Amino acid sequence: MISLRKTRLLNFTQLYRIGQPYKTGAVVLPVDEINFTPSAAIEGMTLTTLDSGIALTISLSPQDRVYGLGQTVGPLNKRGKKYRLYTTDDPVHTPDKENLYGSHPFVMIGSKSPYGLSIDYPAEICLDIGFTDHNVIEITIPSYDADIYLFRAQGHTLTFKDIVKEFLLLTGAPYVPPKWAFGYQQSRWSYPDARSIAQLAERFRKEDIPCDAIYMDIDYMDNFKVFTVDYNKFPDFAAFTGKLKQDGFRLIPIIDPGVKIQDGYDVYEEGKHKGFFCTTKDGSLFQAAVWPGLTHLPDFVNPDARRWWGSLCKRFLDMGIEGFWLDMNEPSIFYTPEAMAAVFDLVSEMRNNPEIPKRCLQDMLNNLSNHRSYFHSLHHRTPSGARISNDKLHNLYGTLMAEAVADAFMENMPGRRYFLLSRSSSAGLARTAAIWTGDNMSWWEHMLSNIRMLMSLNMTGIFYNGADIGGFGCDVSPELMLRWMQLGVFCPLCRNHSAFGTRRQEPWAFDAQTLNCLRDTIKLRYALIPCSYSEFMRCAADLTPFIRPVMFDFDCPFDVEDQFMYGDSIMAAPIHQPNATGRYVMLPQSSWLLCQALTHDNWAVSALPPGVHYIECPLNTTAFFIKENSIAILSEPMSYVGQREIETLRAVAFVTQTARFTYYEDDGLTYDYKKGVYCTLRIEITNTNGQYYIK
Amino acid sequence: MISLRKTRLLNFTQLYRIGQPYKTGAVVLPVDEINFTPSAAIEGMTLTTLDSGIALTISLSPQDRVYGLGQTVGPLNKRGKKYRLYTTDDPVHTPDKENLYGSHPFVMIGSKSPYGLSIDYPAEICLDIGFTDHNVIEITIPSYDADIYLFRAQGHTLTFKDIVKEFLLLTGAPYVPPKWAFGYQQSRWSYPDARSIAQLAERFRKEDIPCDAIYMDIDYMDNFKVFTVDYNKFPDFAAFTGKLKQDGFRLIPIIDPGVKIQDGYDVYEEGKHKGFFCTTKDGSLFQAAVWPGLTHLPDFVNPDARRWWGSLCKRFLDMGIEGFWLDMNEPSIFYTPEAMAAVFDLVSEMRNNPEIPKRCLQDMLNNLSNHRSYFHSLHHRTPSGARISNDKLHNLYGTLMAEAVADAFMENMPGRRYFLLSRSSSAGLARTAAIWTGDNMSWWEHMLSNIRMLMSLNMTGIFYNGADIGGFGCDVSPELMLRWMQLGVFCPLCRNHSAFGTRRQEPWAFDAQTLNCLRDTIKLRYALIPCSYSEFMRCAADLTPFIRPVMFDFDCPFDVEDQFMYGDSIMAAPIHQPNATGRYVMLPQSSWLLCQALTHDNWAVSALPPGVHYIECPLNTTAFFIKENSIAILSEPMSYVGQREIETLRAVAFVTQTARFTYYEDDGLTYDYKKGVYCTLRIEITNTNGQYYIK
């Protein structure tokens, strides 16, 4: 018999507590100090006790949508698939995959009168959302301890936006990066040394392509040892960082959790000495093979280990680094020594016994990476001193790593915003960091996936996010690169990243026409930053998703999953099909101004009535829409964010009655905006019988 | 210096002969008896001699489409990708894959005034179609011997249909299956024994779901030995086949090329004794591991070996079998003994030397299947007696296997049509067999891929084709199953097939509502057979693609790649997105009658003007269009094709002036139609001021 208690929180949240849940840190309210009352059932759901946990069953109406889950493959409406929330490093995001790097057990269910559901539980949760039976959601949790939050109003109708806001009141306001993070960012596995980075930076300026950040992938390190810099490649790293910053470039090094097992390597020695590494159940140090070979994994569940990790980050902060990307923190494990020994043993057996099917070896090798058994074996020490298997709180690892790094920034750069991407994430990460969506491919399908994750991640509070533009794995075509960059205009994180061994993806890696179009597209993004940043900061303050489905704002005759609202004024409708000269769009409710931008200041505009249209969008054009009675503002594009003061703003507006826009500006670097140190400019345009009045 | 000669053929074909090409059999004209004249260049292309072959370079205009290539992943317009025509068994058809099971080096290039290009060469051809440079096609052939056919009219404009027709005049008229092949077909890996097949057949009749064929996957054999039946599973196979045929079911066994190496196994002994197996370069028998373990591969290049293979097929024909599906004939090779020994050796080395990166082993294992080196090592004997590496004529293997089996049918069932699917194919296969498109997945993306391959394969003469409905690999959702079956209404081959270990896909494997909808959908297909068969036979006689892009028939304002013409009257517009309640359609030139079929005789119809529309299509509805002034005819659905005489035809027509349809009927089983033994019924409906006159 499980224990079930409930209480009411916030505006319309009901918390159902099952057993004694682990304190994940996902929720910012002090829910443990609340008085619960016993409950017999969870409203609107069937709670079943299983042999090894609990199951929640929810009925769906035929027209119900299911939104949420943050980072998963597949359509925006999650109905029709099975999901397994268990953070993992899977580099091939085919449509059948059940889990990726993040775990966000928050869904919204319904159509006209939706409700929400969030599960605060740190490990595997399985969701069958209308897959086995189209009209049933079945959620299984392998535990008798979990917090279930239900977001459902009594007596009045909620919107999807209301539910997201309530969820963010519960889990905390979204992370806000420095303003330069809205610039274009260039990455590659790898720009391995100072010389290649300096040449890259110079090339951006020479080609007149704006850029704000350059990423350092794993090859900058000495032998993949975390918190080292190979000084053969970077003779004076601090000076190099400073020089680049003068030229308007931030350097963003990668940080992996695995600490190479190597005598004399200070990080290894110190971590081992202080007991900051994860162990096996019996307390011996756990060994995981990743890029550096065999490593130990820091125990981020231990607050002292987190502080220690933060102190190591300070080495980079002292050399002028203001941002990191945290990789491999699901955690990813290529293999363990024990698993490799088992492979060797099987091969020995096969030599002696030809009857053993050869597929056994292939299967074993295919399942070598991130085998579930590793996470059973990997153990943490909880604050109470007890050992706990990683499998029991698996999804927290990346988030706790990000917290360690974020704390280091806040301690060492007090009052200043930091830039932090984490590959792995779980509920609560949205407060401290952003994510990129991992190892996608140069597939048109993954561009569409990017569009959908932008929206789903915004629902979970990760407003600032993006995919690797052009695709990480596989070779990109110039057309896909360009179409994806046109989407990138409307991705908060606009980073071009690609894998070792693939076709180069820098803007000049293609033909002259593609280079020119990419330049124009990136400049368009920069020209729109006054608009984007104003809207982002407003949404972050309002706890309203910055990027959201059209269905959040409008009554739509049917669902569209390849258009999205970008703030309140702009609707993006990227081309995501090869060889397309245009696309279908659905314009909901009002008229819209179609903007076909050739460059940042050469747009064709035309008003279209509501309904279904096919719009032309040649390869050199970025097409998007401005809502009726709305305004988009632009500035001259700069080479990098903050290069000059903005002196002139341009407004593109579609006004039949009255349109308003609040332009927002702050220092872009600190949290002073929270103290009211920012300025706004309210722009109002009125159309009175064809005469426009501007205030 | 390469030798280049040219000649004119047919209506507007130019043949450029480079060197002395291998006689592939792709072309039915006696081109070797033609007088060639020396040529300095290939019209409209740049021919370059490389170190190891030749390259053809072709310029593309921005608006040029590139159609063709038969079976490849990706969009219908092949522009923007690299392709490698080298038949292979790759079970994961992700968008980056360059080659699949078939090789069809035929493309059509252009927009308003297209031209065509076909390369008659039996091994690897690489095509970079606007990938490296959006405006350039680069074709490389690793040989100095090839026939290049150019289809280009002088002085007048060709259509895409004209070019396909000319290509089919050159390579032969398409294979025509027996009429029962237009029924629904059920497959699974596996229905392993008589009992499960009998139960399946009974269930179809009990559930009132029409079905004409049941497939037998590899488990029917005794230990995977080709041309055996496990008599524990099938005590009296001939009687069983006969009984099923009485009930309207054809049994279709799988045939793989690999012959198990096992003393006493007659096929092995005979093949070895007569020298019918492939060898290595030095003449020793080549060993390939496939399903049965180590096997020898029959040398289908040798006409005597083909005849021998045909004589083995006769065993099944004598037991009432009228159709086969030929699998693994790329050929697929899991590994060779030498390759496996190399794996063992690497592991031994790794045990001794921990510095060897473990990824080496993983890479070796990942590349074990179908490693290119196997095909270099595999050797055939040409009719002249010389040994030739499979790599030099790799793409012919599957087609020659199909030819061996087709010859057996024609010899043993004279005058009767046979049913023959081959997984691997190359130019020329279209005359003797059909294909299914191999191991797809239960992905929505692969349903779209199915739509595109239907059209591309029709361009290469494989009119009768289809994908595994519901998807072979991965688990299918009831919604995907149903939407795919709605597409299946318009797939010539309508086969539901799924892999071992995946969710069951028989129509009753889901909920009651899905079962009812699947039944209605399959009955709709059967009701349309009078229409489908009439149109298919007309198209086969006319050498006009039965299924073709809308752009082949109409002047379209933009390209659509997810609608297709199904004969002359019907345009299919399947729903291929999850959770969709409808879709966008483009209706070209004329008005169209939207048909929303709930069942075979319960349709809502409405006329729509030309242009862009969003049409409603609830999950239980199959939506398609009838062209203005066109007719679709239907009969009552039967439990299987030919169960009863058709006594009544129903016509659904959209007539504003005059509509005509020629209904065609023949015995459905023989080639007597070629001698004029068929009947036609010309239906004409005239609308005179709202009064309809029917002739």
PDB file of N, CA and C in Angstrom, chain B residues 585-619:
ATOM      1  N   VAL B 585      -3.050  20.491 -49.778  1.00  0.00           N
ATOM      2  CA  VAL B 585      -2.934  19.918 -51.115  1.00  0.00           C
ATOM      3  C   VAL B 585      -2.834  21.041 -52.134  1.00  0.00           C
ATOM      4  N   MET B 586      -2.205  20.715 -53.241  1.00  0.00           N
ATOM      5  CA  MET B 586      -2.166  21.634 -54.358  1.00  0.00           C
ATOM      6  C   MET B 586      -2.941  20.968 -55.490  1.00  0.00           C
ATOM      7  N   LEU B 587      -3.982  21.633 -55.955  1.00  0.00           N
ATOM      8  CA  LEU B 587      -4.794  21.096 -57.050  1.00  0.00           C
ATOM      9  C   LEU B 587      -4.420  21.842 -58.330  1.00  0.00           C
ATOM     10  N   PRO B 588      -3.767  21.144 -59.246  1.00  0.00           N
ATOM     11  CA  PRO B 588      -3.261  21.842 -60.421  1.00  0.00           C
ATOM     12  C   PRO B 588      -4.311  22.021 -61.517  1.00  0.00           C
ATOM     13  N   GLN B 589      -4.248  23.130 -62.156  1.00  0.00           N
ATOM     14  CA  GLN B 589      -4.963  23.465 -63.406  1.00  0.00           C
ATOM     15  C   GLN B 589      -6.487  23.400 -63.375  1.00  0.00           C
ATOM     16  N   SER B 590      -7.029  22.208 -63.102  1.00  0.00           N
ATOM     17  CA  SER B 590      -8.492  22.079 -63.209  1.00  0.00           C
ATOM     18  C   SER B 590      -9.120  22.031 -61.821  1.00  0.00           C
ATOM     19  N   SER B 591     -10.428  21.895 -61.784  1.00  0.00           N
ATOM     20  CA  SER B 591     -11.087  21.572 -60.525  1.00  0.00           C
ATOM     21  C   SER B 591     -10.941  20.081 -60.266  1.00  0.00           C
ATOM     22  N   TRP B 592     -11.096  19.699 -59.022  1.00  0.00           N
ATOM     23  CA  TRP B 592     -10.943  18.301 -58.616  1.00  0.00           C
ATOM     24  C   TRP B 592     -12.061  17.937 -57.650  1.00  0.00           C
ATOM     25  N   LEU B 593     -12.434  16.675 -57.700  1.00  0.00           N
ATOM     26  CA  LEU B 593     -13.445  16.178 -56.767  1.00  0.00           C
ATOM     27  C   LEU B 593     -12.743  15.538 -55.571  1.00  0.00           C
ATOM     28  N   LEU B 594     -12.877  16.169 -54.426  1.00  0.00           N
ATOM     29  CA  LEU B 594     -12.321  15.589 -53.203  1.00  0.00           C
ATOM     30  C   LEU B 594     -13.221  14.447 -52.749  1.00  0.00           C
ATOM     31  N   CYS B 595     -12.640  13.252 -52.616  1.00  0.00           N
ATOM     32  CA  CYS B 595     -13.382  12.090 -52.132  1.00  0.00           C
ATOM     33  C   CYS B 595     -12.862  11.746 -50.739  1.00  0.00           C
ATOM     34  N   GLN B 596     -13.727  11.732 -49.769  1.00  0.00           N
ATOM     35  CA  GLN B 596     -13.360  11.350 -48.414  1.00  0.00           C
ATOM     36  C   GLN B 596     -14.098  10.049 -48.108  1.00  0.00           C
ATOM     37  N   ALA B 597     -13.366   8.948 -48.246  1.00  0.00           N
ATOM     38  CA  ALA B 597     -14.008   7.637 -48.159  1.00  0.00           C
ATOM     39  C   ALA B 597     -13.921   7.093 -46.743  1.00  0.00           C
ATOM     40  N   LEU B 598     -15.073   6.906 -46.131  1.00  0.00           N
ATOM     41  CA  LEU B 598     -15.137   6.241 -44.830  1.00  0.00           C
ATOM     42  C   LEU B 598     -15.059   4.734 -45.022  1.00  0.00           C
ATOM     43  N   THR B 599     -15.799   4.259 -46.029  1.00  0.00           N
ATOM     44  CA  THR B 599     -15.759   2.844 -46.409  1.00  0.00           C
ATOM     45  C   THR B 599     -15.757   2.815 -47.937  1.00  0.00           C
ATOM     46  N   HIS B 600     -15.797   1.617 -48.523  1.00  0.00           N
ATOM     47  CA  HIS B 600     -15.747   1.552 -49.980  1.00  0.00           C
ATOM     48  C   HIS B 600     -16.996   2.138 -50.617  1.00  0.00           C
ATOM     49  N   ASP B 601     -18.097   2.223 -49.861  1.00  0.00           N
ATOM     50  CA  ASP B 601     -19.299   2.764 -50.485  1.00  0.00           C
ATOM     51  C   ASP B 601     -19.927   3.911 -49.684  1.00  0.00           C
ATOM     52  N   ASN B 602     -19.141   4.495 -48.819  1.00  0.00           N
ATOM     53  CA  ASN B 602     -19.621   5.662 -48.081  1.00  0.00           C
ATOM     54  C   ASN B 602     -18.600   6.777 -48.210  1.00  0.00           C
ATOM     55  N   TRP B 603     -18.786   7.567 -49.274  1.00  0.00           N
ATOM     56  CA  TRP B 603     -17.846   8.649 -49.551  1.00  0.00           C
ATOM     57  C   TRP B 603     -18.571   9.986 -49.428  1.00  0.00           C
ATOM     58  N   ALA B 604     -17.886  10.954 -48.826  1.00  0.00           N
ATOM     59  CA  ALA B 604     -18.319  12.343 -48.988  1.00  0.00           C
ATOM     60  C   ALA B 604     -17.528  12.910 -50.154  1.00  0.00           C
ATOM     61  N   VAL B 605     -18.207  13.586 -51.052  1.00  0.00           N
ATOM     62  CA  VAL B 605     -17.478  14.182 -52.178  1.00  0.00           C
ATOM     63  C   VAL B 605     -17.798  15.667 -52.271  1.00  0.00           C
ATOM     64  N   SER B 606     -16.813  16.429 -52.715  1.00  0.00           N
ATOM     65  CA  SER B 606     -17.038  17.865 -52.920  1.00  0.00           C
ATOM     66  C   SER B 606     -16.046  18.369 -53.954  1.00  0.00           C
ATOM     67  N   ALA B 607     -16.502  19.264 -54.798  1.00  0.00           N
ATOM     68  CA  ALA B 607     -15.646  19.811 -55.849  1.00  0.00           C
ATOM     69  C   ALA B 607     -14.847  20.985 -55.300  1.00  0.00           C
ATOM     70  N   LEU B 608     -13.560  21.015 -55.628  1.00  0.00           N
ATOM     71  CA  LEU B 608     -12.700  22.119 -55.178  1.00  0.00           C
ATOM     72  C   LEU B 608     -12.059  22.779 -56.394  1.00  0.00           C
ATOM     73  N   PRO B 609     -11.935  24.075 -56.365  1.00  0.00           N
ATOM     74  CA  PRO B 609     -11.290  24.764 -57.485  1.00  0.00           C
ATOM     75  C   PRO B 609      -9.772  24.549 -57.453  1.00  0.00           C
ATOM     76  N   PRO B 610      -9.087  24.828 -58.557  1.00  0.00           N
ATOM     77  CA  PRO B 610      -7.630  24.679 -58.546  1.00  0.00           C
ATOM     78  C   PRO B 610      -6.992  25.611 -57.519  1.00  0.00           C
ATOM     79  N   GLY B 611      -5.826  25.223 -57.024  1.00  0.00           N
ATOM     80  CA  GLY B 611      -5.099  26.064 -56.074  1.00  0.00           C
ATOM     81  C   GLY B 611      -4.728  25.302 -54.822  1.00  0.00           C
ATOM     82  N   VAL B 612      -4.412  26.060 -53.786  1.00  0.00           N
ATOM     83  CA  VAL B 612      -3.940  25.499 -52.530  1.00  0.00           C
ATOM     84  C   VAL B 612      -5.100  25.368 -51.554  1.00  0.00           C
ATOM     85  N   HIS B 613      -5.220  24.218 -50.944  1.00  0.00           N
ATOM     86  CA  HIS B 613      -6.289  23.969 -49.980  1.00  0.00           C
ATOM     87  C   HIS B 613      -5.739  23.215 -48.783  1.00  0.00           C
ATOM     88  N   TYR B 614      -6.433  23.321 -47.684  1.00  0.00           N
ATOM     89  CA  TYR B 614      -6.216  22.403 -46.571  1.00  0.00           C
ATOM     90  C   TYR B 614      -7.458  21.531 -46.518  1.00  0.00           C
ATOM     91  N   ILE B 615      -7.274  20.227 -46.675  1.00  0.00           N
ATOM     92  CA  ILE B 615      -8.447  19.337 -46.663  1.00  0.00           C
ATOM     93  C   ILE B 615      -8.502  18.577 -45.345  1.00  0.00           C
ATOM     94  N   GLU B 616      -9.688  18.391 -44.850  1.00  0.00           N
ATOM     95  CA  GLU B 616      -9.903  17.590 -43.643  1.00  0.00           C
ATOM     96  C   GLU B 616      -9.770  16.118 -44.003  1.00  0.00           C
ATOM     97  N   CYS B 617      -9.149  15.373 -43.134  1.00  0.00           N
ATOM     98  CA  CYS B 617      -9.066  13.928 -43.348  1.00  0.00           C
ATOM     99  C   CYS B 617      -8.944  13.230 -41.995  1.00  0.00           C
ATOM    100  N   PRO B 618     -10.066  13.031 -41.313  1.00  0.00           N
ATOM    101  CA  PRO B 618     -10.016  12.341 -40.021  1.00  0.00           C
ATOM    102  C   PRO B 618      -9.391  10.952 -40.166  1.00  0.00           C
ATOM    103  N   LEU B 619      -8.964  10.417 -39.043  1.00  0.00           N
ATOM    104  CA  LEU B 619      -8.219   9.159 -39.027  1.00  0.00           C
ATOM    105  C   LEU B 619      -8.946   8.023 -39.751  1.00  0.00           C
TER     106      LEU B 619
END
